[in-house]
């Protein structure tokens, strides 16, 4: 029999705790975001029954259907995928968090469209640390101005940064990219932004991301299986 979603979550939690211990961090200092894209509401229910409350989604319409079907559960939904202008209203109305803000225009629309009866939308700016031209994410050079502008929007609360680095050839190289993201995060904090979230690390680079200060890791396949 293949391992259950509950078994998988337990195993990933141990991996997170091991990485925390190895780097001298508190065992509860890293949040596990279960990436449930392409999986149906039943898989999310199983994960919730195993104690998981934070879920990440990439595809907006798919996510909205799932969020609606799971209204009876106290879940926290994170948008981690690219956002087109014509999808900002759905995101503002249905999600708790967005990790993938990389343009001021998108942030402004999210703020304008966030319903008054909901708390501010919790936001991370996606930063392209390792500099691939084709990748989404703001460049490190443009980050400080974007962060200040997003922080000033009334219906958003800027919480931190998100990165999706390319897989590196060696652990040392991977760690250097994670360290760069951490340095950008700390420099924004030094500029007075009260940031507490560094969304960094997936299955393959989790240990290195945690060693360099990640506060949230995003794991899909290792929990739900191959998509
Ligand atoms: C899909 C996705 C993940 C999870 O990837 P897995 O390989 O399934 O663990 C994490 N972060 C982002 C931004 C993703 O799109």
PDB file of C-alpha atoms and ligand atoms in Angstrom:
ATOM      1  CA  UNK A   1       0.000   0.000   0.000  1.00  0.00           C
ATOM      2  CA  UNK A   2       1.284   3.469  -0.794  1.00  0.00           C
ATOM      3  CA  UNK A   3       1.698   5.870   2.120  1.00  0.00           C
ATOM      4  CA  UNK A   4      -1.328   7.962   3.020  1.00  0.00           C
ATOM      5  CA  UNK A   5      -1.472  11.748   2.909  1.00  0.00           C
ATOM      6  CA  UNK A   6      -1.279  11.674   6.717  1.00  0.00           C
ATOM      7  CA  UNK A   7       1.903   9.534   6.589  1.00  0.00           C
ATOM      8  CA  UNK A   8       3.420  11.908   4.056  1.00  0.00           C
ATOM      9  CA  UNK A   9       2.636  14.988   6.134  1.00  0.00           C
ATOM     10  CA  UNK A  10       4.153  13.351   9.203  1.00  0.00           C
ATOM     11  CA  UNK A  11       7.319  12.551   7.240  1.00  0.00           C
ATOM     12  CA  UNK A  12       7.645  16.073   5.824  1.00  0.00           C
ATOM     13  CA  UNK A  13       7.126  17.552   9.305  1.00  0.00           C
ATOM     14  CA  UNK A  14       9.990  15.405  10.600  1.00  0.00           C
ATOM     15  CA  UNK A  15      12.188  16.634   7.733  1.00  0.00           C
ATOM     16  CA  UNK A  16      11.365  20.238   8.632  1.00  0.00           C
ATOM     17  CA  UNK A  17      12.109  19.649  12.312  1.00  0.00           C
ATOM     18  CA  UNK A  18      15.378  17.896  11.485  1.00  0.00           C
ATOM     19  CA  UNK A  19      16.441  20.849   9.339  1.00  0.00           C
ATOM     20  CA  UNK A  20      15.455  23.283  12.103  1.00  0.00           C
ATOM     21  CA  UNK A  21      17.435  21.316  14.663  1.00  0.00           C
ATOM     22  CA  UNK A  22      20.480  21.106  12.392  1.00  0.00           C
ATOM     23  CA  UNK A  23      20.540  24.888  12.054  1.00  0.00           C
ATOM     24  CA  UNK A  24      19.770  25.675  15.676  1.00  0.00           C
ATOM     25  CA  UNK A  25      16.297  27.044  14.976  1.00  0.00           C
ATOM     26  CA  UNK A  26      13.122  26.531  16.992  1.00  0.00           C
ATOM     27  CA  UNK A  27      11.278  23.426  15.775  1.00  0.00           C
ATOM     28  CA  UNK A  28       8.094  25.425  15.159  1.00  0.00           C
ATOM     29  CA  UNK A  29       9.751  28.325  13.337  1.00  0.00           C
ATOM     30  CA  UNK A  30       8.942  27.037   9.832  1.00  0.00           C
ATOM     31  CA  UNK A  31       5.376  26.697   8.555  1.00  0.00           C
ATOM     32  CA  UNK A  32       4.508  23.892   6.158  1.00  0.00           C
ATOM     33  CA  UNK A  33       2.409  25.038   3.217  1.00  0.00           C
ATOM     34  CA  UNK A  34       0.754  22.031   1.551  1.00  0.00           C
ATOM     35  CA  UNK A  35       0.552  22.738  -2.189  1.00  0.00           C
ATOM     36  CA  UNK A  36      -2.728  21.157  -3.273  1.00  0.00           C
ATOM     37  CA  UNK A  37      -2.872  22.325  -6.907  1.00  0.00           C
ATOM     38  CA  UNK A  38      -4.544  19.786  -9.235  1.00  0.00           C
ATOM     39  CA  UNK A  39      -5.811  17.775  -6.226  1.00  0.00           C
ATOM     40  CA  UNK A  40      -9.493  17.765  -5.344  1.00  0.00           C
ATOM     41  CA  UNK A  41     -11.259  18.769  -2.131  1.00  0.00           C
ATOM     42  CA  UNK A  42     -11.135  15.193  -0.783  1.00  0.00           C
ATOM     43  CA  UNK A  43      -7.318  15.202  -0.688  1.00  0.00           C
ATOM     44  CA  UNK A  44      -7.386  18.539   1.138  1.00  0.00           C
ATOM     45  CA  UNK A  45      -9.869  17.114   3.663  1.00  0.00           C
ATOM     46  CA  UNK A  46      -7.494  14.231   4.344  1.00  0.00           C
ATOM     47  CA  UNK A  47      -4.608  16.618   4.881  1.00  0.00           C
ATOM     48  CA  UNK A  48      -6.731  18.727   7.221  1.00  0.00           C
ATOM     49  CA  UNK A  49      -7.649  15.608   9.198  1.00  0.00           C
ATOM     50  CA  UNK A  50      -3.875  15.101   9.653  1.00  0.00           C
ATOM     51  CA  UNK A  51      -3.596  18.574  11.196  1.00  0.00           C
ATOM     52  CA  UNK A  52      -2.662  20.608   8.113  1.00  0.00           C
ATOM     53  CA  UNK A  53      -4.339  24.016   7.836  1.00  0.00           C
ATOM     54  CA  UNK A  54      -2.288  26.048   5.309  1.00  0.00           C
ATOM     55  CA  UNK A  55      -2.730  25.234   1.609  1.00  0.00           C
ATOM     56  CA  UNK A  56      -1.104  26.685  -1.512  1.00  0.00           C
ATOM     57  CA  UNK A  57      -2.739  26.922  -4.942  1.00  0.00           C
ATOM     58  CA  UNK A  58      -1.467  28.037  -8.375  1.00  0.00           C
ATOM     59  CA  UNK A  59      -4.488  28.040 -10.663  1.00  0.00           C
ATOM     60  CA  UNK A  60      -6.989  30.663  -9.601  1.00  0.00           C
ATOM     61  CA  UNK A  61     -10.276  29.276 -10.909  1.00  0.00           C
ATOM     62  CA  UNK A  62      -9.471  25.749  -9.728  1.00  0.00           C
ATOM     63  CA  UNK A  63      -8.586  27.151  -6.321  1.00  0.00           C
ATOM     64  CA  UNK A  64     -11.764  29.200  -6.003  1.00  0.00           C
ATOM     65  CA  UNK A  65     -13.893  26.115  -6.667  1.00  0.00           C
ATOM     66  CA  UNK A  66     -11.946  24.191  -4.011  1.00  0.00           C
ATOM     67  CA  UNK A  67     -12.049  27.000  -1.456  1.00  0.00           C
ATOM     68  CA  UNK A  68     -15.811  27.237  -1.943  1.00  0.00           C
ATOM     69  CA  UNK A  69     -16.285  23.463  -1.593  1.00  0.00           C
ATOM     70  CA  UNK A  70     -14.268  23.472   1.656  1.00  0.00           C
ATOM     71  CA  UNK A  71     -15.895  26.472   3.377  1.00  0.00           C
ATOM     72  CA  UNK A  72     -16.837  24.235   6.342  1.00  0.00           C
ATOM     73  CA  UNK A  73     -13.156  23.794   7.303  1.00  0.00           C
ATOM     74  CA  UNK A  74     -10.981  26.480   8.983  1.00  0.00           C
ATOM     75  CA  UNK A  75      -8.296  26.524   6.271  1.00  0.00           C
ATOM     76  CA  UNK A  76      -5.857  29.264   5.275  1.00  0.00           C
ATOM     77  CA  UNK A  77      -5.423  29.637   1.512  1.00  0.00           C
ATOM     78  CA  UNK A  78      -2.242  30.943  -0.130  1.00  0.00           C
ATOM     79  CA  UNK A  79      -2.055  31.943  -3.799  1.00  0.00           C
ATOM     80  CA  UNK A  80       1.428  30.998  -5.056  1.00  0.00           C
ATOM     81  CA  UNK A  81       0.911  31.127  -8.828  1.00  0.00           C
ATOM     82  CA  UNK A  82       1.191  33.877 -11.462  1.00  0.00           C
ATOM     83  CA  UNK A  83      -1.694  36.374 -11.368  1.00  0.00           C
ATOM     84  CA  UNK A  84      -3.092  38.027 -14.508  1.00  0.00           C
ATOM     85  CA  UNK A  85      -4.922  41.341 -14.105  1.00  0.00           C
ATOM     86  CA  UNK A  86      -8.259  39.752 -14.954  1.00  0.00           C
ATOM     87  CA  UNK A  87      -7.899  37.316 -12.008  1.00  0.00           C
ATOM     88  CA  UNK A  88      -7.101  39.798  -9.241  1.00  0.00           C
ATOM     89  CA  UNK A  89     -10.724  40.119  -8.101  1.00  0.00           C
ATOM     90  CA  UNK A  90     -11.084  36.366  -7.555  1.00  0.00           C
ATOM     91  CA  UNK A  91      -7.812  36.325  -5.617  1.00  0.00           C
ATOM     92  CA  UNK A  92      -8.790  39.340  -3.485  1.00  0.00           C
ATOM     93  CA  UNK A  93     -12.181  37.821  -2.661  1.00  0.00           C
ATOM     94  CA  UNK A  94     -11.144  34.227  -1.888  1.00  0.00           C
ATOM     95  CA  UNK A  95      -7.562  33.956  -0.644  1.00  0.00           C
ATOM     96  CA  UNK A  96      -5.978  34.828   2.715  1.00  0.00           C
ATOM     97  CA  UNK A  97      -2.436  35.181   1.376  1.00  0.00           C
ATOM     98  CA  UNK A  98      -0.699  35.928  -1.948  1.00  0.00           C
ATOM     99  CA  UNK A  99       3.005  35.048  -2.395  1.00  0.00           C
ATOM    100  CA  UNK A 100       3.351  35.930  -6.054  1.00  0.00           C
ATOM    101  CA  UNK A 101       3.023  39.723  -6.242  1.00  0.00           C
ATOM    102  CA  UNK A 102       5.715  41.046  -8.567  1.00  0.00           C
ATOM    103  CA  UNK A 103       4.180  44.202 -10.089  1.00  0.00           C
ATOM    104  CA  UNK A 104       2.666  47.287  -8.491  1.00  0.00           C
ATOM    105  CA  UNK A 105      -0.337  47.194 -10.823  1.00  0.00           C
ATOM    106  CA  UNK A 106      -1.358  43.761  -9.546  1.00  0.00           C
ATOM    107  CA  UNK A 107      -0.867  44.845  -5.924  1.00  0.00           C
ATOM    108  CA  UNK A 108      -2.998  47.974  -6.476  1.00  0.00           C
ATOM    109  CA  UNK A 109      -5.833  45.953  -7.986  1.00  0.00           C
ATOM    110  CA  UNK A 110      -5.694  43.427  -5.129  1.00  0.00           C
ATOM    111  CA  UNK A 111      -5.899  46.242  -2.586  1.00  0.00           C
ATOM    112  CA  UNK A 112      -8.798  47.971  -4.383  1.00  0.00           C
ATOM    113  CA  UNK A 113     -10.688  44.709  -4.768  1.00  0.00           C
ATOM    114  CA  UNK A 114     -10.144  43.265  -1.276  1.00  0.00           C
ATOM    115  CA  UNK A 115     -13.658  43.159   0.287  1.00  0.00           C
ATOM    116  CA  UNK A 116     -14.149  45.392   3.343  1.00  0.00           C
ATOM    117  CA  UNK A 117     -15.516  42.562   5.483  1.00  0.00           C
ATOM    118  CA  UNK A 118     -12.292  40.556   5.154  1.00  0.00           C
ATOM    119  CA  UNK A 119      -8.998  41.260   6.941  1.00  0.00           C
ATOM    120  CA  UNK A 120      -6.200  42.752   4.803  1.00  0.00           C
ATOM    121  CA  UNK A 121      -4.761  40.379   2.225  1.00  0.00           C
ATOM    122  CA  UNK A 122      -1.414  39.029   3.489  1.00  0.00           C
ATOM    123  CA  UNK A 123       1.225  39.530   0.802  1.00  0.00           C
ATOM    124  CA  UNK A 124       4.711  38.381  -0.104  1.00  0.00           C
ATOM    125  CA  UNK A 125       6.610  39.862  -3.028  1.00  0.00           C
ATOM    126  CA  UNK A 126       8.071  37.295  -5.385  1.00  0.00           C
ATOM    127  CA  UNK A 127      11.709  38.086  -6.037  1.00  0.00           C
ATOM    128  CA  UNK A 128      13.808  36.621  -8.836  1.00  0.00           C
ATOM    129  CA  UNK A 129      17.025  36.192  -6.888  1.00  0.00           C
ATOM    130  CA  UNK A 130      19.003  34.132  -9.388  1.00  0.00           C
ATOM    131  CA  UNK A 131      18.082  36.327 -12.303  1.00  0.00           C
ATOM    132  CA  UNK A 132      16.592  34.177 -15.077  1.00  0.00           C
ATOM    133  CA  UNK A 133      15.135  36.591 -17.694  1.00  0.00           C
ATOM    134  CA  UNK A 134      12.064  34.527 -18.388  1.00  0.00           C
ATOM    135  CA  UNK A 135      11.129  33.965 -14.792  1.00  0.00           C
ATOM    136  CA  UNK A 136       8.493  35.851 -12.884  1.00  0.00           C
ATOM    137  CA  UNK A 137       9.510  37.833  -9.844  1.00  0.00           C
ATOM    138  CA  UNK A 138      10.821  41.345  -9.386  1.00  0.00           C
ATOM    139  CA  UNK A 139      14.585  41.879  -9.743  1.00  0.00           C
ATOM    140  CA  UNK A 140      16.596  42.540  -6.564  1.00  0.00           C
ATOM    141  CA  UNK A 141      17.295  46.062  -7.908  1.00  0.00           C
ATOM    142  CA  UNK A 142      13.597  46.901  -8.249  1.00  0.00           C
ATOM    143  CA  UNK A 143      12.563  45.207  -5.015  1.00  0.00           C
ATOM    144  CA  UNK A 144      13.018  48.046  -2.464  1.00  0.00           C
ATOM    145  CA  UNK A 145      10.809  50.517  -4.366  1.00  0.00           C
ATOM    146  CA  UNK A 146       8.120  47.898  -5.011  1.00  0.00           C
ATOM    147  CA  UNK A 147       8.163  46.796  -1.361  1.00  0.00           C
ATOM    148  CA  UNK A 148       7.695  50.368  -0.104  1.00  0.00           C
ATOM    149  CA  UNK A 149       4.830  50.944  -2.551  1.00  0.00           C
ATOM    150  CA  UNK A 150       3.073  47.671  -1.671  1.00  0.00           C
ATOM    151  CA  UNK A 151       3.484  48.320   2.053  1.00  0.00           C
ATOM    152  CA  UNK A 152       1.601  51.607   1.620  1.00  0.00           C
ATOM    153  CA  UNK A 153      -1.505  50.030   0.051  1.00  0.00           C
ATOM    154  CA  UNK A 154      -4.437  50.126   2.493  1.00  0.00           C
ATOM    155  CA  UNK A 155      -5.969  46.676   2.039  1.00  0.00           C
ATOM    156  CA  UNK A 156      -2.736  44.694   1.809  1.00  0.00           C
ATOM    157  CA  UNK A 157      -0.382  43.718   4.594  1.00  0.00           C
ATOM    158  CA  UNK A 158       3.146  43.134   3.324  1.00  0.00           C
ATOM    159  CA  UNK A 159       4.592  40.142   5.205  1.00  0.00           C
ATOM    160  CA  UNK A 160       7.735  39.234   3.293  1.00  0.00           C
ATOM    161  CA  UNK A 161       9.311  37.653   0.237  1.00  0.00           C
ATOM    162  CA  UNK A 162       8.847  34.533  -1.841  1.00  0.00           C
ATOM    163  CA  UNK A 163      11.461  32.914  -4.085  1.00  0.00           C
ATOM    164  CA  UNK A 164      11.496  29.983  -6.504  1.00  0.00           C
ATOM    165  CA  UNK A 165      15.205  29.494  -7.261  1.00  0.00           C
ATOM    166  CA  UNK A 166      16.363  27.290 -10.114  1.00  0.00           C
ATOM    167  CA  UNK A 167      17.810  23.990  -8.925  1.00  0.00           C
ATOM    168  CA  UNK A 168      21.557  24.547  -8.458  1.00  0.00           C
ATOM    169  CA  UNK A 169      24.332  22.079  -9.320  1.00  0.00           C
ATOM    170  CA  UNK A 170      25.629  21.842  -5.774  1.00  0.00           C
ATOM    171  CA  UNK A 171      24.309  22.355  -2.254  1.00  0.00           C
ATOM    172  CA  UNK A 172      26.818  25.159  -1.778  1.00  0.00           C
ATOM    173  CA  UNK A 173      25.452  27.047  -4.793  1.00  0.00           C
ATOM    174  CA  UNK A 174      21.887  26.440  -3.700  1.00  0.00           C
ATOM    175  CA  UNK A 175      22.635  27.783  -0.261  1.00  0.00           C
ATOM    176  CA  UNK A 176      24.256  30.870  -1.699  1.00  0.00           C
ATOM    177  CA  UNK A 177      21.016  31.696  -3.562  1.00  0.00           C
ATOM    178  CA  UNK A 178      18.980  31.165  -0.393  1.00  0.00           C
ATOM    179  CA  UNK A 179      21.406  33.384   1.517  1.00  0.00           C
ATOM    180  CA  UNK A 180      20.923  36.143  -1.086  1.00  0.00           C
ATOM    181  CA  UNK A 181      17.158  36.003  -0.579  1.00  0.00           C
ATOM    182  CA  UNK A 182      17.629  36.192   3.183  1.00  0.00           C
ATOM    183  CA  UNK A 183      19.923  39.212   2.769  1.00  0.00           C
ATOM    184  CA  UNK A 184      17.293  41.020   0.646  1.00  0.00           C
ATOM    185  CA  UNK A 185      14.695  40.213   3.302  1.00  0.00           C
ATOM    186  CA  UNK A 186      16.911  41.589   6.092  1.00  0.00           C
ATOM    187  CA  UNK A 187      17.736  44.740   4.157  1.00  0.00           C
ATOM    188  CA  UNK A 188      14.022  45.524   3.746  1.00  0.00           C
ATOM    189  CA  UNK A 189      13.571  45.001   7.463  1.00  0.00           C
ATOM    190  CA  UNK A 190      16.417  47.416   8.101  1.00  0.00           C
ATOM    191  CA  UNK A 191      14.560  49.946   5.945  1.00  0.00           C
ATOM    192  CA  UNK A 192      11.736  49.767   8.467  1.00  0.00           C
ATOM    193  CA  UNK A 193       9.355  47.268   6.874  1.00  0.00           C
ATOM    194  CA  UNK A 194       8.012  44.898   9.591  1.00  0.00           C
ATOM    195  CA  UNK A 195       8.441  41.676   7.601  1.00  0.00           C
ATOM    196  CA  UNK A 196       8.222  38.224   9.207  1.00  0.00           C
ATOM    197  CA  UNK A 197       7.821  35.784   6.297  1.00  0.00           C
ATOM    198  CA  UNK A 198      10.371  34.273   3.945  1.00  0.00           C
ATOM    199  CA  UNK A 199       8.570  31.773   1.693  1.00  0.00           C
ATOM    200  CA  UNK A 200      11.504  29.750   0.414  1.00  0.00           C
ATOM    201  CA  UNK A 201      12.188  26.063  -0.118  1.00  0.00           C
ATOM    202  CA  UNK A 202      10.398  23.153  -1.769  1.00  0.00           C
ATOM    203  CA  UNK A 203      10.964  19.398  -1.436  1.00  0.00           C
ATOM    204  CA  UNK A 204      14.445  19.374  -2.986  1.00  0.00           C
ATOM    205  CA  UNK A 205      15.930  22.488  -1.365  1.00  0.00           C
ATOM    206  CA  UNK A 206      14.116  22.519   1.969  1.00  0.00           C
ATOM    207  CA  UNK A 207      17.075  21.843   4.270  1.00  0.00           C
ATOM    208  CA  UNK A 208      19.228  24.543   2.695  1.00  0.00           C
ATOM    209  CA  UNK A 209      16.338  27.046   2.659  1.00  0.00           C
ATOM    210  CA  UNK A 210      15.678  26.420   6.354  1.00  0.00           C
ATOM    211  CA  UNK A 211      19.370  26.744   7.195  1.00  0.00           C
ATOM    212  CA  UNK A 212      19.313  30.192   5.562  1.00  0.00           C
ATOM    213  CA  UNK A 213      16.217  31.441   7.366  1.00  0.00           C
ATOM    214  CA  UNK A 214      13.110  30.320   5.485  1.00  0.00           C
ATOM    215  CA  UNK A 215       9.929  30.636   7.562  1.00  0.00           C
ATOM    216  CA  UNK A 216       7.605  28.843   5.135  1.00  0.00           C
ATOM    217  CA  UNK A 217       8.269  25.851   2.885  1.00  0.00           C
ATOM    218  CA  UNK A 218       5.942  24.866   0.045  1.00  0.00           C
ATOM    219  CA  UNK A 219       5.526  21.134  -0.543  1.00  0.00           C
ATOM    220  CA  UNK A 220       3.158  19.467  -2.987  1.00  0.00           C
ATOM    221  CA  UNK A 221       4.296  16.167  -4.473  1.00  0.00           C
ATOM    222  CA  UNK A 222       5.811  14.769  -1.269  1.00  0.00           C
ATOM    223  CA  UNK A 223       2.413  15.158   0.426  1.00  0.00           C
ATOM    224  CA  UNK A 224      -0.191  14.447  -2.254  1.00  0.00           C
ATOM    225  CA  UNK A 225       1.835  12.390  -4.778  1.00  0.00           C
ATOM    226  CA  UNK A 226       2.780  12.944  -8.419  1.00  0.00           C
ATOM    227  CA  UNK A 227       0.542  15.299 -10.342  1.00  0.00           C
TER     228      UNK A 227
HETATM  229  C1  LIG B   1       3.911  23.488  -7.399  1.00  0.00           C
HETATM  230  C2  LIG B   1       4.651  24.433  -6.535  1.00  0.00           C
HETATM  231  C3  LIG B   1       5.251  23.996  -5.343  1.00  0.00           C
HETATM  232  C4  LIG B   1       5.256  22.548  -4.908  1.00  0.00           C
HETATM  233  O1  LIG B   1       6.015  21.784  -5.780  1.00  0.00           O
HETATM  234  P1  LIG B   1       6.197  20.213  -5.573  1.00  0.00           P
HETATM  235  O2  LIG B   1       7.278  19.872  -6.517  1.00  0.00           O
HETATM  236  O3  LIG B   1       4.894  19.569  -5.934  1.00  0.00           O
HETATM  237  O4  LIG B   1       6.543  19.965  -4.150  1.00  0.00           O
HETATM  238  C5  LIG B   1       5.888  24.957  -4.560  1.00  0.00           C
HETATM  239  N1  LIG B   1       5.934  26.269  -4.907  1.00  0.00           N
HETATM  240  C6  LIG B   1       5.373  26.706  -6.054  1.00  0.00           C
HETATM  241  C7  LIG B   1       5.462  28.158  -6.383  1.00  0.00           C
HETATM  242  C8  LIG B   1       4.729  25.810  -6.892  1.00  0.00           C
HETATM  243  O5  LIG B   1       4.182  26.269  -8.024  1.00  0.00           O
END
